[in-house]
Tab-separated table of C-alpha atoms in Angstrom:
chain	number	residue	atom	x	y	z
A	1	UNK	CA	0.000	0.000	0.000
A	2	UNK	CA	2.890	2.381	0.708
A	3	UNK	CA	5.266	0.999	-1.923
A	4	UNK	CA	6.002	4.377	-3.508
A	5	UNK	CA	6.819	5.935	-0.133
A	6	UNK	CA	9.054	3.024	0.844
A	7	UNK	CA	10.932	3.251	-2.473
A	8	UNK	CA	11.623	6.917	-1.748
A	9	UNK	CA	12.833	6.107	1.773
A	10	UNK	CA	15.181	3.458	0.418
A	11	UNK	CA	16.568	5.805	-2.209
A	12	UNK	CA	17.225	8.418	0.479
A	13	UNK	CA	19.074	5.823	2.575
A	14	UNK	CA	21.158	4.680	-0.407
A	15	UNK	CA	22.124	8.288	-1.161
A	16	UNK	CA	22.784	9.114	2.516
A	17	UNK	CA	20.158	11.838	2.149
A	18	UNK	CA	18.768	11.564	5.660
A	19	UNK	CA	19.136	13.047	9.110
A	20	UNK	CA	18.555	11.492	12.516
A	21	UNK	CA	17.028	13.451	15.349
A	22	UNK	CA	18.895	13.589	18.635
A	23	UNK	CA	16.143	11.392	20.063
A	24	UNK	CA	16.694	8.794	17.310
A	25	UNK	CA	20.436	8.794	17.949
A	26	UNK	CA	19.885	8.299	21.672
A	27	UNK	CA	17.372	5.479	21.157
A	28	UNK	CA	19.650	3.797	18.614
A	29	UNK	CA	22.509	3.900	21.095
A	30	UNK	CA	20.335	2.814	24.055
A	31	UNK	CA	19.169	-0.264	22.130
A	32	UNK	CA	22.708	-1.218	21.140
A	33	UNK	CA	22.053	-0.515	17.491
A	34	UNK	CA	24.352	1.089	14.946
A	35	UNK	CA	23.532	3.358	12.021
A	36	UNK	CA	24.064	0.365	9.720
A	37	UNK	CA	21.261	-1.436	11.583
A	38	UNK	CA	18.927	1.507	10.995
A	39	UNK	CA	19.849	1.693	7.315
A	40	UNK	CA	19.405	-2.071	6.952
A	41	UNK	CA	15.966	-1.934	8.581
A	42	UNK	CA	14.743	0.620	6.044
A	43	UNK	CA	16.332	-1.206	3.113
A	44	UNK	CA	14.870	-4.606	4.088
A	45	UNK	CA	11.685	-3.541	5.816
A	46	UNK	CA	8.089	-2.767	5.128
A	47	UNK	CA	5.864	0.056	6.285
A	48	UNK	CA	3.740	-1.386	9.059
A	49	UNK	CA	1.691	1.750	9.695
A	50	UNK	CA	1.264	5.409	8.943
A	51	UNK	CA	0.585	7.980	11.661
A	52	UNK	CA	-0.325	11.647	11.523
A	53	UNK	CA	1.658	13.884	13.849
A	54	UNK	CA	-0.958	15.640	16.018
A	55	UNK	CA	1.078	18.822	16.242
A	56	UNK	CA	2.403	19.290	12.700
A	57	UNK	CA	-0.235	17.207	10.868
A	58	UNK	CA	2.587	15.620	8.836
A	59	UNK	CA	2.562	11.914	8.028
A	60	UNK	CA	5.164	9.693	9.615
A	61	UNK	CA	5.740	6.035	8.880
A	62	UNK	CA	6.791	3.033	10.938
A	63	UNK	CA	9.177	0.819	8.978
A	64	UNK	CA	9.937	-2.606	10.434
A	65	UNK	CA	12.920	-4.430	8.983
A	66	UNK	CA	16.009	-6.422	9.866
A	67	UNK	CA	19.233	-5.224	11.451
A	68	UNK	CA	22.524	-6.388	9.966
A	69	UNK	CA	22.282	-9.340	12.386
A	70	UNK	CA	18.706	-10.074	11.193
A	71	UNK	CA	17.100	-8.809	14.425
A	72	UNK	CA	13.799	-6.953	13.963
A	73	UNK	CA	14.151	-3.169	14.188
A	74	UNK	CA	11.546	-0.410	13.953
A	75	UNK	CA	12.306	2.961	12.416
A	76	UNK	CA	9.895	5.902	12.548
A	77	UNK	CA	10.584	8.344	9.752
A	78	UNK	CA	9.112	10.967	7.459
A	79	UNK	CA	10.014	13.040	4.457
A	80	UNK	CA	10.790	16.608	5.441
A	81	UNK	CA	9.698	19.739	3.567
A	82	UNK	CA	13.000	19.848	1.666
A	83	UNK	CA	12.629	16.206	0.630
A	84	UNK	CA	15.190	14.838	3.051
A	85	UNK	CA	14.368	11.697	5.039
A	86	UNK	CA	14.076	12.384	8.754
A	87	UNK	CA	14.573	9.489	11.150
A	88	UNK	CA	12.557	10.356	14.252
A	89	UNK	CA	13.191	7.309	16.435
A	90	UNK	CA	14.326	3.698	16.348
A	91	UNK	CA	13.644	0.668	18.501
A	92	UNK	CA	14.154	-3.067	18.728
A	93	UNK	CA	10.990	-5.002	17.940
């Protein structure tokens, strides 16, 4: 259902055209994940749900994929106004 969006996310990851929020960096570190795990999750994953941010009204997406060690990882991300992928948070499934 969100194939076009996921293709865009993957292209942004491949081109390193993304930014991680401080919160995402902290959560990635707290869960013992590395940036390669986050990238792998987006590249191998699927969009499990779409959520509307109550404050900004922007859409954000939950991508669930595999880390480089094949562990399930969730990544919450969105496309920013300038077209850059923003990674809002990450977590182990």
